[in-house]
Coordinates of C-alpha atoms and ligand atoms in Angstrom, one line a residue:
M1 CA 77.8 104.4 119.1
V2 CA 80.0 103.1 116.3
V3 CA 82.2 105.9 115.1
A4 CA 82.4 106.0 111.3
P5 CA 85.9 105.9 109.9
A6 CA 87.3 109.4 109.0
I7 CA 88.1 108.0 105.6
R8 CA 87.0 104.8 103.9
L9 CA 88.3 103.7 100.5
S10 CA 86.5 100.8 98.9
A11 CA 88.0 98.9 96.0
L12 CA 89.4 102.2 94.7
T13 CA 90.8 102.1 91.2
K14 CA 92.1 104.8 88.9
T15 CA 93.5 104.3 85.5
F16 CA 95.1 106.9 83.2
G17 CA 95.0 105.4 79.7
S18 CA 96.9 102.1 80.0
V19 CA 98.4 103.0 83.4
T20 CA 96.7 101.7 86.5
A21 CA 97.8 104.3 89.1
V22 CA 95.6 102.9 91.9
D23 CA 94.6 99.3 91.8
G24 CA 91.8 98.2 94.1
V25 CA 92.7 100.0 97.3
S26 CA 90.5 99.4 100.3
L27 CA 91.2 101.1 103.6
D28 CA 89.7 102.5 106.8
I29 CA 91.4 105.4 108.5
A30 CA 90.2 106.3 112.0
P31 CA 89.3 109.8 113.3
G32 CA 92.4 111.4 114.8
E33 CA 94.8 108.9 113.3
F34 CA 98.2 109.9 111.9
F35 CA 98.2 107.7 108.8
S36 CA 101.0 107.4 106.3
M37 CA 101.1 106.1 102.8
L38 CA 104.7 105.0 102.1
G39 CA 106.0 103.8 98.8
P40 CA 108.5 104.4 96.0
S41 CA 107.9 107.1 93.4
G42 CA 105.1 106.1 91.0
S43 CA 103.4 103.7 93.4
G44 CA 100.1 105.7 93.4
K45 CA 100.3 107.6 96.6
T46 CA 99.6 111.1 95.2
T47 CA 96.7 109.7 93.1
V48 CA 95.1 108.2 96.2
L49 CA 95.3 111.6 97.9
R50 CA 93.9 113.4 94.9
L51 CA 91.0 110.9 94.9
I52 CA 90.3 111.6 98.6
A53 CA 90.5 115.3 98.0
G54 CA 88.2 115.1 94.9
F55 CA 90.8 116.4 92.4
E56 CA 90.4 113.1 90.5
K57 CA 87.3 110.9 90.0
P58 CA 87.9 107.1 90.5
T59 CA 87.6 104.8 87.6
S60 CA 85.8 102.5 90.0
G61 CA 85.3 102.1 93.8
T62 CA 84.2 104.7 96.4
V63 CA 85.5 107.3 98.8
S64 CA 83.6 108.0 102.0
L65 CA 84.4 110.7 104.5
F66 CA 83.0 110.4 108.0
G67 CA 80.3 107.9 106.9
Q68 CA 79.2 109.9 103.9
D69 CA 79.9 108.7 100.3
V70 CA 81.7 111.6 98.5
T71 CA 82.8 109.7 95.5
T72 CA 81.1 112.2 93.1
A73 CA 81.3 115.3 95.4
A74 CA 83.3 118.4 94.4
P75 CA 86.6 119.1 96.3
F76 CA 85.0 122.1 98.1
D77 CA 82.2 119.9 99.3
R78 CA 84.6 117.6 101.2
D79 CA 85.7 118.3 104.7
V80 CA 89.4 117.8 103.9
N81 CA 92.2 120.1 103.0
T82 CA 95.6 119.5 101.3
V83 CA 99.1 120.6 101.9
F84 CA 101.3 120.3 98.8
Q85 CA 105.0 119.8 98.7
D86 CA 105.6 123.2 97.0
Y87 CA 103.4 124.9 99.7
A88 CA 101.7 127.0 97.0
L89 CA 101.7 130.2 99.0
F90 CA 100.7 133.5 97.4
P91 CA 103.9 135.5 97.1
H92 CA 102.3 139.0 97.0
M93 CA 100.3 138.4 100.2
T94 CA 101.7 138.6 103.7
V95 CA 101.9 135.5 105.8
L96 CA 98.8 136.6 107.8
Q97 CA 96.8 137.2 104.6
N98 CA 98.0 133.8 103.2
V99 CA 96.7 132.1 106.3
A100 CA 93.5 134.0 106.4
Y101 CA 92.8 133.3 102.7
G102 CA 90.6 130.3 103.2
L103 CA 88.3 132.2 105.6
R104 CA 88.2 135.1 103.1
I105 CA 86.8 133.0 100.3
R106 CA 84.3 131.6 102.8
G107 CA 83.0 135.1 103.5
I108 CA 84.2 135.4 107.1
K109 CA 84.5 139.1 108.2
K110 CA 87.9 140.7 108.3
A111 CA 88.3 141.1 112.0
E112 CA 87.4 137.6 112.7
R113 CA 89.6 136.1 110.0
L114 CA 92.7 138.1 111.1
E115 CA 92.2 137.0 114.7
R116 CA 91.8 133.4 113.7
A117 CA 94.8 133.7 111.4
R118 CA 96.9 135.0 114.2
A119 CA 95.8 132.1 116.4
A120 CA 96.7 129.6 113.6
L121 CA 100.1 131.2 113.3
E122 CA 100.6 130.7 117.0
T123 CA 99.7 127.0 116.7
V124 CA 102.6 126.6 114.2
R125 CA 104.9 128.7 116.3
L126 CA 105.0 131.6 113.9
G127 CA 103.3 134.3 116.0
G128 CA 105.0 137.6 115.1
F129 CA 105.7 136.6 111.5
G130 CA 102.4 137.7 110.1
D131 CA 103.6 140.8 108.4
R132 CA 106.3 139.1 106.4
K133 CA 106.1 138.0 102.8
P134 CA 106.7 134.3 102.1
S135 CA 110.0 135.2 100.4
Q136 CA 111.3 136.5 103.8
L137 CA 110.8 133.1 105.4
S138 CA 113.0 129.9 105.5
G139 CA 111.7 126.7 103.9
G140 CA 110.6 125.3 107.3
Q141 CA 108.7 128.5 108.2
R142 CA 107.0 128.5 104.8
Q143 CA 106.0 124.9 105.4
R144 CA 104.4 125.9 108.7
V145 CA 102.5 128.8 107.0
A146 CA 101.1 126.3 104.5
L147 CA 100.0 124.1 107.5
A148 CA 98.4 127.0 109.2
R149 CA 96.6 128.0 106.0
A150 CA 95.3 124.5 105.5
T151 CA 94.1 124.0 109.0
I152 CA 92.5 127.4 109.6
V153 CA 89.3 126.3 107.9
E154 CA 89.1 123.4 110.4
P155 CA 89.1 120.5 108.0
K156 CA 88.3 117.1 109.6
A157 CA 91.2 115.6 107.8
L158 CA 94.4 117.0 106.5
L159 CA 96.1 115.5 103.4
L160 CA 99.8 116.1 103.2
D161 CA 101.7 115.2 100.0
E162 CA 105.4 114.9 100.8
P163 CA 105.2 118.2 102.8
L164 CA 108.8 117.9 104.1
G165 CA 110.3 116.8 100.8
A166 CA 111.9 120.2 100.0
L167 CA 113.6 120.6 103.4
D168 CA 117.1 119.6 104.3
L169 CA 117.6 116.8 106.7
K170 CA 118.0 118.7 109.9
L171 CA 115.0 120.9 109.3
R172 CA 113.0 117.9 108.1
E173 CA 113.7 116.1 111.4
Q174 CA 112.7 119.2 113.4
M175 CA 109.5 119.6 111.3
Q176 CA 108.6 115.9 111.8
V177 CA 108.5 116.5 115.6
E178 CA 106.5 119.7 115.1
L179 CA 104.1 118.2 112.7
K180 CA 103.3 115.4 115.2
E181 CA 102.7 118.0 117.9
I182 CA 100.5 120.1 115.7
Q183 CA 98.5 117.0 114.8
R184 CA 98.1 116.1 118.5
D185 CA 97.0 119.7 119.3
L186 CA 94.4 119.8 116.6
G187 CA 93.3 116.2 117.1
I188 CA 92.4 115.8 113.4
T189 CA 93.2 113.0 111.0
F190 CA 96.4 113.4 109.1
I191 CA 97.0 111.4 105.9
F192 CA 100.7 111.8 105.2
V193 CA 102.3 110.8 101.9
T194 CA 106.1 110.1 101.9
H195 CA 108.7 108.0 100.1
D196 CA 110.9 108.3 103.2
Q197 CA 110.5 105.2 105.4
E198 CA 112.1 106.7 108.4
E199 CA 109.7 109.6 108.3
A200 CA 106.7 107.3 108.0
L201 CA 107.9 105.1 110.9
T202 CA 108.6 108.1 113.1
L203 CA 105.3 109.9 112.7
S204 CA 102.6 107.5 112.1
D205 CA 100.1 105.5 114.1
R206 CA 99.8 103.2 111.1
V207 CA 101.5 102.9 107.7
A208 CA 100.3 101.6 104.4
V209 CA 103.1 100.5 102.2
F210 CA 102.3 101.0 98.5
S211 CA 103.7 99.2 95.4
D212 CA 102.3 99.5 91.9
G213 CA 99.1 101.1 93.0
R214 CA 98.4 98.5 95.7
I215 CA 98.7 98.3 99.5
V216 CA 101.3 95.5 100.0
Q217 CA 101.3 95.8 103.8
L218 CA 99.3 97.8 106.4
G219 CA 100.2 98.0 110.1
T220 CA 101.8 99.9 112.9
P221 CA 105.4 101.2 112.3
Q222 CA 106.6 98.4 114.6
E223 CA 104.7 95.7 112.7
I224 CA 105.9 97.0 109.3
Y225 CA 109.5 97.2 110.5
E226 CA 109.7 94.1 112.6
K227 CA 107.4 91.8 110.6
P228 CA 107.7 92.8 106.9
R229 CA 105.5 90.4 105.0
S230 CA 107.4 90.4 101.7
A231 CA 111.0 90.9 100.4
F232 CA 109.8 94.2 98.9
V233 CA 108.6 95.6 102.3
A234 CA 111.7 94.2 104.1
D235 CA 113.9 96.0 101.6
F236 CA 112.0 99.2 101.2
V237 CA 111.4 99.8 104.9
G238 CA 114.9 99.9 106.2
T239 CA 117.5 98.0 104.4
S240 CA 117.2 94.3 105.2
N241 CA 119.2 91.2 104.4
V242 CA 116.9 89.0 102.4
F243 CA 117.6 85.3 101.9
E244 CA 115.6 83.3 99.3
G245 CA 115.9 80.1 97.3
D246 CA 119.2 78.2 97.6
L247 CA 120.6 81.1 99.7
A248 CA 117.9 80.5 102.3
V249 CA 118.8 76.9 102.5
K250 CA 122.5 77.6 102.8
V251 CA 122.3 80.5 105.3
I252 CA 119.1 80.0 107.3
G253 CA 119.0 76.2 106.8
K254 CA 115.4 76.1 105.6
K255 CA 113.5 76.5 102.3
G256 CA 111.5 79.7 102.0
A257 CA 112.2 83.5 102.1
F258 CA 113.6 85.2 105.1
S259 CA 114.9 88.5 106.2
I260 CA 117.2 89.7 109.0
R261 CA 117.7 93.4 109.9
P262 CA 121.3 94.5 109.7
E263 CA 121.3 95.8 113.4
R264 CA 120.2 92.3 114.5
M265 CA 123.4 90.7 113.3
S266 CA 126.7 90.7 115.0
I267 CA 130.1 90.1 113.7
E268 CA 133.4 88.7 115.1
T269 CA 136.7 87.8 113.6
S270 CA 136.5 84.0 113.8
T271 CA 135.8 81.1 111.5
R272 CA 133.6 79.2 113.9
T273 CA 130.2 78.2 112.7
S274 CA 127.2 77.2 114.6
A275 CA 123.5 77.4 114.1
N276 CA 122.3 80.9 113.2
S277 CA 125.7 82.1 111.8
A278 CA 127.5 82.3 108.5
L279 CA 131.1 82.8 107.4
G280 CA 132.3 85.6 105.1
S281 CA 134.8 88.2 104.3
V282 CA 134.4 91.9 105.2
V283 CA 134.3 94.1 102.1
D284 CA 134.0 97.5 103.8
A285 CA 133.2 99.2 107.0
I286 CA 131.6 102.7 106.9
Y287 CA 131.1 104.9 109.9
I288 CA 127.6 106.2 109.9
G289 CA 127.6 108.2 113.1
G290 CA 126.9 106.3 116.3
A291 CA 127.4 103.0 114.5
S292 CA 129.3 101.3 111.6
R293 CA 127.8 99.7 108.5
I294 CA 129.9 96.6 107.8
V295 CA 129.5 95.0 104.4
V296 CA 130.2 91.3 104.2
D297 CA 130.4 88.9 101.3
L298 CA 129.1 85.6 102.7
D299 CA 130.7 82.4 101.4
A300 CA 127.2 81.3 100.7
G301 CA 127.1 83.9 97.9
A302 CA 125.3 86.9 99.3
R303 CA 126.5 90.5 100.1
I304 CA 124.9 91.6 103.4
N305 CA 125.0 94.6 105.7
V306 CA 125.6 94.5 109.4
I307 CA 125.0 97.5 111.6
D308 CA 127.3 97.5 114.6
D309 CA 127.0 100.1 117.3
E310 CA 129.4 98.4 119.8
K311 CA 132.8 98.5 118.0
T312 CA 134.7 101.8 117.8
P313 CA 134.9 103.2 114.3
E314 CA 138.6 102.2 114.2
A315 CA 137.8 98.6 115.3
A316 CA 135.1 98.4 112.6
A317 CA 137.5 99.8 110.0
A318 CA 140.1 97.2 111.0
L319 CA 137.8 94.4 109.9
R320 CA 138.2 95.3 106.2
G321 CA 139.4 92.2 104.4
K322 CA 139.1 90.0 107.5
R323 CA 137.4 86.6 107.7
V324 CA 134.5 86.8 110.0
T325 CA 131.5 85.0 111.5
V326 CA 128.2 86.8 111.3
S327 CA 125.6 85.6 113.7
W328 CA 122.0 86.3 114.8
K329 CA 119.3 85.0 117.0
A330 CA 116.8 82.5 115.6
T331 CA 114.0 84.9 116.8
D332 CA 115.4 87.7 114.6
V333 CA 114.7 85.7 111.4
V334 CA 111.6 87.1 109.8
V335 CA 109.6 84.7 107.6
L336 CA 108.5 86.4 104.3
S337 CA 105.5 85.3 102.4
A338 CA 106.8 86.3 99.0
Ligands
ADP401 P1 103.4 108.6 93.6 O1 102.8 109.8 94.2 O2 103.4 107.4 94.5 O3 104.8 108.9 93.1 P2 101.5 108.9 91.5 O4 100.2 108.7 92.1 O5 101.8 110.3 91.2 O6 102.6 108.1 92.3 O7 101.5 108.1 90.1 C1 101.1 106.7 90.0 C2 101.2 106.4 88.5 O8 100.2 107.0 87.8 C3 102.5 106.7 87.8 O9 102.8 105.7 86.9 C4 102.2 108.0 87.2 O10 103.0 108.3 86.0 C5 100.7 107.8 86.7 N1 100.0 109.1 86.7 C6 99.7 109.9 87.7 N2 98.9 110.9 87.4 C7 98.7 110.8 86.0 C8 98.1 111.6 85.0 N3 97.4 112.7 85.3 N4 98.1 111.1 83.8 C9 98.7 110.0 83.5 N5 99.4 109.2 84.3 C10 99.4 109.6 85.6
MG402 MG1 103.6 111.7 94.6

């Protein structure tokens, strides 16, 4: 049996007046996949989610869920649910009532819905918090209530629009791990929208990188990170050093466009040159916890970043103002197509 994709978008386009928010997006997402849409603000990610949820109608193209064309179906006729960045919890209801809400509007009897709400709270590790009001919870806990509330109606896919965006870094990292565990426990498809590349790479089975309403690259986190196809992806997904035009000829020794990840470069105080190296002067060295980011102005005319996790912070700082040789392996040079 061929399993239908959980979500299939075909040539999906959405315009608002003169703005093309989504521009011909085609995509298959497999059942059970943790799929991320990653891109800068305004690249069309939220609009794609709203088209999948049915809050917007496409200008052209189609949306199918589990083999069924739902392009014109109402939101409540689609087997998906959405978690928004602001959680949208009801402040006057308890946590348990908030979670049970989706069952209430589906006419499930009280005893059953409270029992299922308690179980859902256990899933997000909030058993025992049911009697509190949302205002008595931390941001991370509120986020988990929103997750429980969205999953209790057993959607086949969950759409999450920057759900961790309001949390501070530490909590966000903790919630990333929990989100992944919850997704594994539930076994449902997650479509996760974020502008945070690290978050997308950490969580996802596959990532679609968006720019100007289009998917510019689609692949596993490793493919996206190690083999960015364009200067845009190389730069957006983890800072990269990009060499194009004359600079490519001078530094890489070839015509074309290339990138090298900062952590793939090494640095030493010498003025020797060989293949796969370039001379420059250190502008700054910044300790970033566990490694140093060393900024180098290459004589070829480019400012690059090198991430060094071998030198002590003091040794890295002592490089400021020094003449150095930056080197890399030929296999770490990624060829960009644009
Ligand atoms: P993202 O979520 O990636 O930040 P959006 O999907 O929200 O991007 O927006 C994509 C583009 O569409 C932006 O230029 C945005 O201003 C525009 N847009 C989104 N929704 C509307 C709307 N309801 N009316 C007009 N323009 C919109
Ligand atoms: Mg958005």
